[in-house]
Short mmCIF file of C-alpha atoms in Angstrom, two decimals:
data_model
loop_
_atom_site.label_atom_id
_atom_site.label_comp_id
_atom_site.label_asym_id
_atom_site.label_seq_id
_atom_site.Cartn_x
_atom_site.Cartn_y
_atom_site.Cartn_z
CA MET X 4 -3.82 -9.13 -27.78
CA PHE X 5 -2.41 -5.89 -29.22
CA LEU X 6 0.13 -3.75 -27.39
CA LYS X 7 -2.46 -0.98 -27.01
CA ASP X 8 -4.69 -3.44 -25.14
CA LEU X 9 -1.86 -4.46 -22.83
CA LYS X 10 -1.07 -0.80 -22.11
CA GLN X 11 -4.64 -0.39 -20.86
CA LYS X 12 -3.82 -2.95 -18.17
CA MET X 13 -0.59 -1.24 -17.11
CA LEU X 14 -0.28 1.27 -14.28
CA LEU X 15 1.18 4.31 -16.08
CA PRO X 16 0.39 7.24 -13.77
CA LYS X 17 0.91 10.88 -14.65
CA LYS X 18 1.79 11.51 -11.00
CA GLU X 19 2.48 9.15 -8.12
CA VAL X 20 3.20 9.69 -4.43
CA PHE X 21 4.60 6.64 -2.62
CA ILE X 22 3.33 6.08 0.90
CA ASN X 23 4.81 2.65 1.66
CA LYS X 24 3.35 2.42 5.19
CA ILE X 25 1.61 -0.43 7.02
CA VAL X 26 -1.43 0.33 9.17
CA LYS X 27 -3.58 -2.10 11.15
CA ILE X 28 -7.25 -1.84 10.15
CA ARG X 29 -9.71 -4.06 12.02
CA GLY X 30 -6.98 -6.49 12.94
CA ILE X 31 -5.49 -6.68 9.43
CA ASP X 32 -2.10 -5.29 8.36
CA VAL X 33 -2.82 -3.08 5.34
CA GLN X 34 0.04 -1.66 3.29
CA LEU X 35 -0.74 1.74 1.80
CA THR X 36 1.45 1.71 -1.29
CA SER X 37 0.79 4.94 -3.19
CA ILE X 38 -1.67 7.46 -4.60
CA THR X 39 -1.72 7.85 -8.36
CA MET X 40 -3.07 10.38 -10.84
CA GLU X 41 -4.06 8.45 -13.96
CA GLU X 42 -5.72 9.30 -17.26
CA HIS X 43 -9.31 9.13 -16.01
CA ARG X 44 -9.02 8.62 -12.25
CA ASN X 45 -7.08 9.22 -9.05
CA VAL X 46 -6.44 6.16 -6.88
CA LEU X 47 -5.21 5.10 -3.45
CA TRP X 48 -3.55 1.67 -3.73
CA ALA X 49 -3.44 -0.76 -0.80
CA ILE X 50 -2.33 -4.36 -0.28
CA TYR X 51 -3.22 -6.82 2.48
CA PHE X 52 -3.13 -10.53 3.31
CA ASP X 53 -6.38 -12.53 3.16
CA GLU X 54 -5.93 -16.29 3.13
CA LYS X 55 -7.81 -17.82 0.24
CA VAL X 56 -10.23 -20.55 1.25
CA ASP X 57 -11.39 -23.03 -1.38
CA LEU X 58 -15.13 -22.92 -0.85
CA GLU X 59 -17.08 -26.09 -1.32
CA GLU X 60 -18.99 -25.75 -4.56
CA ARG X 61 -22.55 -26.75 -3.85
CA THR X 62 -25.41 -26.35 -6.26
CA GLU X 63 -28.00 -27.92 -3.97
CA TYR X 64 -28.76 -27.59 -0.28
CA SER X 65 -30.95 -29.84 1.80
CA SER X 66 -32.76 -26.88 3.38
CA ASN X 67 -33.03 -23.09 3.40
CA ARG X 68 -31.37 -23.19 6.82
CA ASP X 69 -28.37 -25.04 5.38
CA GLU X 70 -28.02 -22.56 2.54
CA LYS X 71 -28.33 -19.45 4.72
CA ILE X 72 -25.87 -20.70 7.33
CA ASN X 73 -23.42 -21.53 4.54
CA ASN X 74 -23.82 -18.02 3.08
CA ILE X 75 -23.09 -16.41 6.45
CA ASN X 76 -20.03 -18.59 6.99
CA ASN X 77 -18.70 -17.81 3.51
CA LYS X 78 -18.96 -14.06 4.14
CA LYS X 79 -16.88 -14.47 7.29
CA ARG X 80 -14.01 -15.84 5.21
CA PHE X 81 -13.54 -12.65 3.22
CA SER X 82 -12.01 -9.45 4.59
CA HIS X 83 -13.13 -6.21 2.98
CA ILE X 84 -11.45 -2.99 4.07
CA ASN X 85 -13.57 0.00 3.05
CA ILE X 86 -11.51 3.19 3.34
CA ALA X 87 -13.91 6.10 2.83
CA GLU X 88 -11.52 9.05 3.20
CA MET X 89 -7.86 9.89 3.56
CA ILE X 90 -6.41 13.16 4.82
CA ILE X 91 -2.83 13.59 3.60
CA GLN X 92 -0.93 16.78 4.49
CA LYS X 93 -4.32 18.35 5.38
CA GLN X 94 -5.79 17.56 1.93
CA LYS X 95 -8.80 15.27 1.68
CA MET X 96 -9.29 12.38 -0.72
CA THR X 97 -12.84 10.98 -0.66
CA PHE X 98 -13.26 7.54 -2.19
CA TYR X 99 -16.58 6.78 -3.90
CA SER X 100 -15.77 3.24 -5.11
CA SER X 101 -13.20 0.50 -4.78
CA SER X 102 -12.18 -2.67 -6.60
CA THR X 103 -10.64 -5.62 -4.75
CA SER X 104 -8.77 -8.49 -6.43
CA ARG X 105 -6.35 -11.23 -5.52
CA ILE X 106 -3.01 -10.85 -7.29
CA TYR X 107 -3.17 -14.48 -8.43
CA ASP X 108 -6.62 -14.02 -9.99
CA MET X 109 -5.47 -10.89 -11.86
CA LYS X 110 -2.76 -12.93 -13.64
CA TYR X 111 -0.34 -10.78 -15.66
CA GLU X 112 -2.14 -7.55 -14.69
CA GLY X 113 -1.55 -8.31 -11.02
CA HIS X 114 2.08 -9.22 -11.69
CA MET X 115 2.62 -5.90 -13.51
CA LEU X 116 1.12 -3.97 -10.58
CA LEU X 117 3.40 -5.72 -8.11
CA GLN X 118 6.40 -5.11 -10.35
CA HIS X 119 5.53 -1.41 -10.57
CA PHE X 120 5.27 -1.01 -6.79
CA ILE X 121 8.42 -3.06 -6.08
CA GLU X 122 10.50 -1.17 -8.67
CA ASN X 123 9.44 2.06 -6.97
CA GLY X 124 10.56 0.93 -3.54
CA MET X 125 7.67 -0.96 -1.93
CA ASP X 126 8.78 -2.76 1.24
CA THR X 127 7.97 -6.44 0.62
CA THR X 128 9.07 -7.74 4.04
CA ASN X 129 5.49 -8.71 4.90
CA TRP X 130 4.85 -10.43 1.56
CA ASP X 131 8.00 -12.33 0.52
CA GLU X 132 6.82 -15.63 2.05
CA VAL X 133 3.12 -15.19 1.18
CA SER X 134 1.35 -17.00 -1.67
CA LEU X 135 0.14 -14.73 -4.46
CA ALA X 136 -3.27 -16.35 -3.99
CA ASP X 137 -3.44 -14.72 -0.54
CA ILE X 138 -2.32 -11.20 -1.49
CA VAL X 139 -5.20 -8.79 -2.09
CA ILE X 140 -4.80 -5.46 -3.87
CA VAL X 141 -7.39 -2.69 -3.60
CA ALA X 142 -7.86 0.41 -5.75
CA TYR X 143 -9.85 3.18 -4.03
CA GLU X 144 -11.05 5.75 -6.58
CA GLN X 145 -11.21 9.41 -5.57
CA GLU X 146 -14.31 11.51 -6.14
CA LYS X 147 -14.13 13.09 -9.60
CA SER X 148 -14.88 16.57 -8.22
CA GLU X 149 -11.79 16.55 -5.97
CA GLU X 150 -8.28 17.59 -6.92
CA PHE X 151 -5.32 15.25 -6.64
CA PRO X 152 -3.35 16.30 -3.54
CA THR X 153 -0.31 18.53 -3.89
CA ILE X 154 2.28 16.80 -1.73
CA ASP X 155 5.48 18.30 -0.29
CA LEU X 156 7.83 15.29 -0.15
CA SER X 157 10.25 17.18 2.12
CA LYS X 158 7.64 16.98 4.90
CA GLU X 159 5.91 14.14 6.73
CA LEU X 160 2.92 12.77 4.84
CA ASP X 161 0.78 13.02 8.03
CA ILE X 162 -2.03 10.61 7.03
CA THR X 163 -5.42 10.04 8.67
CA LEU X 164 -7.87 7.40 7.40
CA LYS X 165 -11.62 7.14 7.82
CA VAL X 166 -12.80 3.52 7.59
CA SER X 167 -16.51 3.09 6.85
CA GLN X 168 -19.04 1.39 9.08
CA ASP X 169 -19.59 -2.28 8.29
CA VAL X 170 -22.31 -4.82 9.14
CA LYS X 171 -21.90 -8.54 9.79
CA GLU X 172 -24.69 -11.09 10.09
CA VAL X 173 -24.37 -13.32 13.17
CA LEU X 174 -26.27 -16.58 13.74
CA ILE X 175 -28.63 -17.02 16.71
CA ASN X 176 -31.00 -19.96 15.97
CA LYS X 177 -33.45 -19.23 18.81
CA PRO X 178 -36.88 -20.98 18.50
CA MET X 179 -39.89 -18.78 19.37
CA CYS X 180 -43.66 -18.73 19.08
CA LEU X 181 -45.31 -15.49 17.93
CA ASP X 182 -48.96 -14.79 18.77
CA PHE X 183 -51.49 -12.38 17.28
CA ASN X 184 -52.33 -10.59 20.54
CA GLU X 185 -52.77 -7.02 21.67
CA VAL X 186 -49.74 -4.74 21.86
CA LYS X 187 -47.85 -5.47 25.07
CA LYS X 188 -45.27 -3.41 26.91
CA ASP X 189 -42.26 -5.17 28.48
CA ASN X 190 -42.78 -8.30 26.33
CA LYS X 191 -39.08 -8.97 26.81
CA PHE X 192 -36.86 -11.67 25.29
CA TYR X 193 -33.14 -12.41 25.26
CA PHE X 194 -30.54 -13.96 23.02
CA TYR X 195 -26.89 -14.65 23.70
CA ASP X 196 -24.31 -12.49 21.93
CA SER X 197 -21.43 -14.92 21.32
CA ILE X 198 -19.12 -12.10 20.20
CA GLU X 199 -19.33 -9.91 23.31
CA ASN X 200 -20.39 -12.78 25.62
CA LYS X 201 -23.52 -11.17 26.98
CA ASN X 202 -27.30 -11.35 26.70
CA ARG X 203 -29.02 -8.99 24.26
CA VAL X 204 -32.54 -7.74 25.00
CA PHE X 205 -35.36 -7.36 22.47
CA TYR X 206 -39.13 -6.88 22.67
CA ILE X 207 -41.92 -8.34 20.56
CA ASP X 208 -44.55 -5.61 20.33
CA GLU X 209 -47.14 -7.20 18.09
CA MET X 210 -47.96 -9.36 15.09
CA GLN X 211 -49.67 -7.52 12.24
CA HIS X 212 -51.73 -8.36 9.14
CA TYR X 213 -50.63 -6.52 6.00
CA ASP X 214 -52.83 -6.62 2.90
CA ILE X 215 -50.11 -6.23 0.32
CA TRP X 216 -52.40 -6.82 -2.65
CA GLU X 217 -54.60 -3.90 -1.67
CA ASP X 218 -51.48 -1.79 -1.29
CA VAL X 219 -50.37 -2.72 -4.82
CA GLU X 220 -53.74 -1.80 -6.33
CA HIS X 221 -54.00 1.58 -4.58
CA LYS X 222 -50.44 2.82 -4.20
CA PHE X 223 -48.33 1.34 -7.01
CA ASN X 224 -49.38 3.93 -9.62
CA GLU X 225 -48.76 6.76 -7.18
CA ARG X 226 -45.25 5.56 -6.40
CA MET X 227 -44.42 5.21 -10.10
CA LYS X 228 -46.13 8.44 -11.22
CA ASP X 229 -42.98 9.78 -12.92
CA PHE X 230 -42.85 6.80 -15.32
CA PRO X 231 -44.77 6.63 -18.64
CA LYS X 232 -48.21 4.98 -18.30
CA GLU X 233 -47.34 1.98 -20.47
CA GLN X 234 -44.19 1.36 -18.46
CA ILE X 235 -46.13 1.62 -15.20
CA LYS X 236 -48.60 -0.98 -16.48
CA GLN X 237 -45.80 -3.41 -17.41
CA LEU X 238 -43.92 -2.86 -14.15
CA LYS X 239 -47.10 -3.45 -12.19
CA GLU X 240 -47.82 -6.74 -13.99
CA ASP X 241 -44.23 -7.94 -13.49
CA TYR X 242 -44.39 -7.01 -9.81
CA LYS X 243 -47.68 -8.89 -9.35
CA ASP X 244 -46.24 -12.00 -11.02
CA ASN X 245 -43.30 -12.05 -8.60
CA LEU X 246 -45.52 -11.14 -5.65
CA LYS X 247 -47.51 -14.36 -6.02
CA ASP X 248 -44.46 -16.30 -4.81
CA ILE X 249 -44.25 -14.18 -1.66
CA CYS X 250 -47.94 -13.84 -0.86
CA PRO X 251 -50.68 -15.60 -2.86
CA ARG X 252 -53.72 -13.55 -3.85
CA GLY X 253 -56.40 -13.47 -1.17
CA MET X 254 -53.89 -13.75 1.69
CA ASN X 255 -52.16 -11.23 3.94
CA LEU X 256 -48.55 -11.03 5.04
CA ALA X 257 -47.88 -11.62 8.72
CA LEU X 258 -45.38 -9.06 10.01
CA VAL X 259 -43.71 -8.87 13.41
CA GLU X 260 -43.04 -5.49 15.00
CA TYR X 261 -40.14 -5.55 17.43
CA GLU X 262 -37.68 -3.35 19.30
CA ALA X 263 -34.15 -4.11 20.48
CA GLU X 264 -31.85 -2.44 22.94
CA ASP X 265 -28.71 -1.00 21.30
CA ASP X 266 -30.80 -0.53 18.12
CA ILE X 267 -29.83 -3.89 16.60
CA GLN X 268 -31.61 -5.42 13.61
CA LEU X 269 -32.96 -8.98 13.86
CA LYS X 270 -33.97 -11.55 11.24
CA PHE X 271 -36.86 -13.97 11.80
CA TYR X 272 -37.88 -16.96 9.66
CA THR X 273 -40.61 -19.52 10.15
CA LYS X 274 -39.45 -22.95 11.20
CA GLU X 275 -41.18 -24.54 8.21
CA TYR X 276 -39.39 -22.22 5.75
CA LEU X 277 -35.98 -23.03 7.23
CA GLU X 278 -36.59 -26.76 6.89
CA GLU X 279 -37.85 -26.56 3.28
CA ARG X 280 -35.59 -27.26 0.32
CA PRO X 281 -34.50 -24.01 -1.40
CA VAL X 282 -36.31 -22.98 -4.56
CA HIS X 283 -34.48 -20.60 -6.90
CA LYS X 284 -36.21 -18.75 -9.73
CA SER X 285 -34.92 -16.61 -12.57
CA SER X 286 -36.59 -13.49 -11.15
CA SER X 287 -37.66 -12.48 -7.68
CA THR X 288 -38.83 -9.51 -5.61
CA MET X 289 -37.06 -8.34 -2.48
CA MET X 290 -39.37 -6.75 0.08
CA LEU X 291 -38.21 -4.43 2.85
CA PHE X 292 -40.62 -3.13 5.47
CA LYS X 293 -40.37 -0.02 7.60
CA SER X 294 -42.41 0.75 10.70
CA ASP X 295 -44.81 3.70 10.44
CA LYS X 296 -43.57 5.00 13.81
CA ASN X 297 -40.16 5.91 15.13
CA ASN X 298 -40.27 4.16 18.51
CA GLY X 299 -42.22 1.20 19.88
CA VAL X 300 -44.08 0.94 23.19
CA ASN X 301 -40.83 0.31 25.08
CA GLY X 302 -39.12 3.45 23.78
CA PHE X 303 -36.69 1.82 21.36
CA ARG X 304 -36.62 2.05 17.56
CA SER X 305 -39.54 0.17 16.01
CA ARG X 306 -38.63 -2.34 13.30
CA ILE X 307 -40.63 -4.70 11.08
CA CYS X 308 -39.78 -8.16 9.77
CA MET X 309 -41.87 -10.23 7.34
CA ILE X 310 -42.84 -13.68 8.62
CA LYS X 311 -45.13 -15.52 6.16
CA PRO X 312 -48.41 -15.30 4.20
CA VAL X 313 -51.52 -16.10 6.29
CA GLU X 314 -55.25 -16.25 5.76
CA LYS X 315 -56.99 -12.92 6.26
CA ASP X 316 -58.84 -14.17 9.36
CA PHE X 317 -55.81 -15.93 10.89
CA ASN X 318 -55.41 -15.04 14.56
CA GLY X 319 -53.32 -17.89 15.96
CA SER X 320 -49.63 -18.42 16.62
CA ILE X 321 -46.64 -19.06 14.35
CA ASP X 322 -43.52 -21.07 15.18
CA VAL X 323 -40.51 -19.05 14.13
CA GLU X 324 -36.80 -18.86 14.70
CA LEU X 325 -34.85 -15.78 15.60
CA PHE X 326 -32.29 -16.74 13.00
CA SER X 327 -29.67 -13.99 13.11
CA TRP X 328 -28.81 -10.43 14.05
CA TYR X 329 -26.74 -7.75 12.35
CA LYS X 330 -23.71 -6.50 14.23
CA VAL X 331 -22.67 -2.98 13.28
CA ILE X 332 -18.93 -2.36 13.21
CA PRO X 333 -18.64 1.41 13.71
CA GLU X 334 -16.72 3.86 11.58
CA GLU X 335 -13.07 4.29 12.60
CA ILE X 336 -10.62 7.17 12.39
CA ILE X 337 -7.02 5.90 12.18
CA LEU X 338 -3.81 7.94 12.40
CA VAL X 339 -1.09 6.41 10.23
#
């Protein structure tokens, strides 16, 4: 490595304002170290403790259920603090991106960052007895269109943070049977919310057939009208190839329309899918469905979830599992 390459890894700000304050964000002590004006960016630096867990490396799972539960549990082990804005002495810094790394994983770059902050007076009381593998450093980059704040160091910094909304997937594992019947009002169901220790209410409005292949033939070109014709043709063929794995030609997709009190999002899977061994391919298509109406028959937001491919004349029932729900953690305003 040349010296010029090493210098690219160093924190050599044109301006720096030290904050050196600890604030509790979603139960985690976060140390706001400083804001820096650098060559091509302005950054808010923060440090917090997040115990590193050695995840079991598994290349194979016995079932889709096993894999999905493992994925949810792994996400719980990582803390991500997303600071969206900071007001400092009545001047706003809006952060459009962030990078999070463990000091230990950053090697010499992480050591140089710590040295920089410590030499400039960072209080290390919280970190002296903590493994470097458990110390996380975050760089929040300010919007390019905004000016770096002009700070009067003779006055209080007077900081307010806006922490973005977050979403966490929570397991349910509730077996159900869905029928292709007429739309029903008050078709009410419950599941237990283990976080807030209460029952949550949702409604199954109806099961629907969706002819996705007809939709591809008639609407794909319209949606891609701004692309060159040859590119549209290739994209369409690639999409069809991936679509075969989701819904074979000649079949429809079964969709469930549901509503939930408190506007929560649910995830359904068929029992057979959850028990199957996972199949991973080099390319795949993610499909998201949106209801064509705002509210369902019970007055709550209408949502759609894909269930499985079915024959076009299928009108029976499908064994499914209400697998999980998505808990929204609301935006927070925090005075430092």
